[in-house]
Amino acid sequence: MNKRFLKQLKTLTMGSALLLLAACSKDDNSNQTPATSISYGSFVKVGNGQARSYIVKNADGSPAEIGFNFTEDALSGLPEHNTAYVLPMPADNKSIINHISFDYTVHGHGPEGVYNVPHFDVHYYMISESEKDAIGTSETDPKIDILPAAQFIPKNYIPGANEPKMGKHWADTTAAEFHGKKFEKTFIYGSYNGKFIFLEPMIALDYLKTKPNVTLPIAQGAKIQQIALVPQQYAIEWQKDRREYTISLNDLKLRQQ
């Protein structure tokens, strides 16, 4: 458990706290609204381990945190070809995220010398799998090149590669890997037909193996395309006691414009 969920447990009886500690495999953060429950998706085999999604919920049932856990052995026994592990959301999902795709990229991808190392592209999709799978290339699907209006684009983000069954990827020009540093982690946006459709922490395999514990801000556009609880941060965490990693979207705040 992390510090913010433990703070919340202090207000409960010892018996209730022990029950919650036994039930949860994901922690909470100190700046969150007190959360009362956690729901899980089904397990998916990844490498020699497994992964599953979760949602930490506020007292009113609204999402406080969205993410997934995966076991340490998920980083071994990975395939020798690019593989997307689709993680279904919990059955009571009320978040803007429809599903998570934990994509292992064996040799990385462009730009050359930047992202061409083994890594995970973690797509938090705001559209359904069928909608995602219907996205084509620039040659077959002109909607992939329709950009969101300027007020919705986060500062310092520029459009980049188009990928079928994904969308157009937007990169942060201030990211360390574009300024002479080795790629470890970054945050990507994805769009299609003028709308942002996914949020993407992208994380190098070697960096994950260092067992990091970091929480980082997510750049925001001046305006939002839909009224929603929008994550302001993302976290990459190693939970030593459970031998698990967590990648999460945190600090969800209601944005109406």
XYZ file of C-alpha atoms in Angstrom:
257
model
C 0.000 0.000 0.000
C 1.294 3.533 -0.536
C 1.169 6.492 1.826
C -2.037 8.145 0.699
C -4.225 5.019 1.165
C -2.612 4.314 4.538
C -3.548 7.817 5.673
C -7.153 7.110 4.818
C -7.099 3.822 6.717
C -6.157 5.617 9.944
C -9.726 6.843 10.271
C -11.105 3.302 10.242
C -11.195 0.719 13.008
C -8.297 -1.676 13.182
C -10.515 -4.543 12.079
C -11.750 -2.648 9.024
C -8.224 -1.556 8.190
C -6.967 -5.123 8.241
C -9.757 -6.228 5.922
C -8.972 -3.446 3.469
C -5.250 -4.114 3.596
C -5.848 -7.755 2.802
C -8.115 -6.905 -0.120
C -6.087 -4.203 -1.897
C -3.048 -4.568 -4.105
C -2.890 -0.887 -5.055
C -2.028 2.049 -2.906
C -3.506 5.542 -2.803
C -2.049 9.079 -2.928
C -2.016 11.792 -0.265
C -3.832 14.426 -2.341
C -6.792 12.234 -3.270
C -10.341 12.484 -2.007
C -10.739 9.697 0.580
C -11.415 6.476 -1.294
C -13.644 3.761 0.103
C -13.292 0.833 -2.278
C -11.356 -0.680 -5.128
C -12.537 -2.781 -8.081
C -10.473 -5.056 -10.317
C -10.627 -6.300 -13.874
C -9.831 -9.879 -14.793
C -6.253 -11.188 -14.862
C -4.387 -11.284 -18.176
C -1.197 -13.338 -18.676
C 1.838 -11.164 -19.497
C 5.221 -12.842 -19.976
C 5.718 -15.218 -17.057
C 3.380 -13.162 -14.888
C 0.009 -11.484 -14.989
C -1.666 -8.078 -14.959
C -5.080 -6.662 -14.115
C -6.723 -3.257 -14.107
C -8.211 -1.536 -11.091
C -10.209 1.544 -10.130
C -9.992 3.177 -6.718
C -13.342 4.823 -5.984
C -14.489 7.743 -3.885
C -17.350 7.454 -1.420
C -19.832 8.493 -4.130
C -18.585 5.772 -6.506
C -16.679 8.158 -8.777
C -13.146 7.141 -9.785
C -10.273 8.496 -7.694
C -7.520 6.578 -9.515
C -7.281 4.339 -12.573
C -4.472 1.913 -13.262
C -3.182 -1.628 -13.354
C -0.857 -3.902 -11.427
C 1.503 -6.442 -12.950
C 3.735 -8.961 -11.251
C 7.521 -8.783 -11.353
C 7.764 -11.935 -13.459
C 5.664 -10.278 -16.181
C 8.911 -8.633 -17.326
C 10.492 -12.011 -18.073
C 9.407 -14.507 -20.701
C 8.162 -11.725 -22.966
C 7.594 -12.640 -26.638
C 10.089 -11.930 -29.403
C 7.503 -9.960 -31.366
C 5.427 -6.868 -30.584
C 2.434 -7.842 -28.459
C -0.572 -5.930 -27.138
C -2.040 -7.179 -23.872
C -5.585 -5.820 -23.597
C -6.678 -5.350 -19.984
C -10.446 -5.110 -19.496
C -11.678 -2.554 -16.999
C -13.600 -3.556 -13.861
C -17.274 -4.342 -14.444
C -18.414 -1.259 -12.498
C -16.196 1.120 -14.501
C -17.526 4.708 -14.527
C -14.325 6.393 -15.690
C -13.475 7.956 -19.049
C -11.186 4.977 -19.770
C -12.804 2.182 -21.789
C -9.894 -0.270 -21.722
C -6.126 -0.448 -21.272
C -3.668 -1.865 -23.789
C -0.305 -2.805 -22.280
C 1.773 -2.991 -25.467
C 5.244 -4.520 -25.478
C 7.454 -3.204 -28.286
C 10.441 -5.510 -28.699
C 12.823 -3.224 -30.593
C 11.017 0.054 -29.960
C 10.030 2.393 -32.771
C 10.883 5.791 -34.223
C 12.191 8.363 -33.964
C 15.460 6.507 -34.459
C 17.837 7.021 -31.573
C 14.998 8.092 -29.268
C 12.417 5.341 -28.764
C 14.128 2.409 -30.519
C 14.683 0.432 -27.301
C 12.466 -2.290 -25.794
C 9.597 -0.567 -24.001
C 5.931 -0.588 -23.098
C 3.351 1.676 -24.707
C 0.577 1.897 -22.126
C -2.567 3.035 -23.924
C -5.457 4.168 -21.757
C -8.164 4.271 -24.434
C -11.240 6.471 -24.161
C -12.905 4.624 -27.046
C -14.016 1.009 -27.428
C -11.858 -1.763 -28.853
C -14.037 -1.944 -31.968
C -13.681 1.807 -32.560
C -9.918 1.578 -32.051
C -9.569 -1.403 -34.399
C -11.457 0.476 -37.131
C -8.793 3.210 -37.325
C -6.813 2.984 -40.548
C -3.710 4.599 -42.037
C -3.379 8.058 -43.559
C -3.899 6.474 -46.977
C -7.084 4.612 -46.018
C -8.530 6.763 -43.249
C -8.233 10.563 -43.622
C -9.859 11.076 -40.204
C -6.572 10.120 -38.574
C -5.117 13.434 -39.797
C -7.946 15.620 -38.468
C -6.374 17.379 -35.495
C -8.031 18.586 -32.294
C -8.599 22.341 -32.062
C -5.683 24.316 -30.608
C -7.326 24.973 -27.220
C -7.470 21.239 -26.535
C -3.798 20.544 -27.297
C -1.443 20.437 -24.276
C 1.371 22.968 -24.329
C 4.583 21.820 -26.064
C 2.883 18.798 -27.696
C 3.215 18.257 -31.449
C 1.631 15.649 -33.755
C 3.760 12.738 -34.885
C 3.351 9.201 -36.145
C 0.058 7.701 -37.291
C -0.583 4.094 -36.323
C -3.495 1.992 -37.593
C -5.676 0.570 -34.818
C -4.287 3.309 -32.546
C -4.397 6.859 -33.918
C -2.111 9.861 -34.264
C 0.542 10.147 -31.545
C 1.461 13.465 -29.929
C 4.868 13.924 -28.259
C 6.091 16.390 -25.642
C 8.908 18.439 -27.181
C 10.268 19.256 -23.724
C 10.760 15.572 -22.829
C 14.297 14.669 -21.738
C 14.822 12.168 -24.572
C 14.575 15.011 -27.112
C 17.330 16.905 -25.307
C 20.224 14.474 -25.215
C 19.007 12.235 -22.382
C 18.348 8.503 -22.521
C 14.679 7.580 -22.888
C 13.241 6.262 -19.631
C 9.637 7.455 -19.501
C 7.427 9.968 -21.234
C 3.761 10.804 -21.700
C 2.039 10.649 -25.100
C -1.413 11.778 -26.218
C -3.332 10.125 -29.056
C -5.987 11.582 -31.337
C -8.382 10.599 -34.096
C -10.988 12.587 -36.039
C -10.308 15.769 -34.097
C -10.550 14.209 -30.629
C -8.027 12.926 -28.132
C -8.759 9.228 -27.697
C -5.970 7.872 -25.516
C -3.504 8.759 -22.769
C -0.172 6.964 -22.933
C 2.610 6.599 -20.411
C 5.507 5.137 -22.410
C 8.158 3.398 -20.321
C 11.473 1.726 -21.210
C 11.867 -1.906 -20.094
C 15.299 -1.190 -18.590
C 13.825 1.679 -16.582
C 11.091 -0.534 -15.167
C 13.719 -3.018 -14.049
C 15.244 -0.325 -11.814
C 11.992 -0.559 -9.780
C 11.151 3.165 -9.821
C 8.649 5.021 -7.678
C 7.752 8.291 -9.384
C 4.686 10.494 -9.784
C 4.724 12.956 -12.655
C 2.402 15.693 -13.973
C 0.279 15.234 -17.091
C 0.265 18.292 -19.354
C -3.243 19.639 -19.942
C -4.874 21.570 -22.747
C -6.431 24.963 -21.979
C -9.851 23.386 -22.493
C -11.287 19.882 -22.304
C -13.295 18.185 -25.071
C -15.800 16.597 -22.698
C -16.894 17.136 -19.105
C -14.994 14.471 -17.202
C -12.839 13.540 -14.233
C -9.433 14.068 -15.825
C -6.132 12.714 -14.407
C -3.579 15.387 -13.533
C -0.719 12.975 -12.761
C 0.568 9.524 -13.648
C 2.639 7.212 -11.482
C 5.071 4.332 -12.007
C 5.487 2.394 -8.791
C 7.257 -0.695 -7.507
C 5.578 -2.381 -4.523
C 8.327 -4.416 -2.885
C 6.089 -6.231 -0.414
C 3.879 -7.595 -3.199
C 6.596 -7.883 -5.889
C 4.306 -5.894 -8.182
C 4.477 -2.846 -10.391
C 1.691 -0.307 -10.785
C 1.136 2.190 -13.588
C -1.674 4.582 -12.790
C -3.521 7.784 -13.663
C -3.973 9.856 -10.509
C -5.375 13.054 -9.047
C -8.600 12.948 -11.058
C -10.292 16.347 -11.150
C -13.571 17.392 -12.713
C -13.002 19.572 -15.760
C -15.975 21.217 -17.415
C -14.188 23.309 -20.000
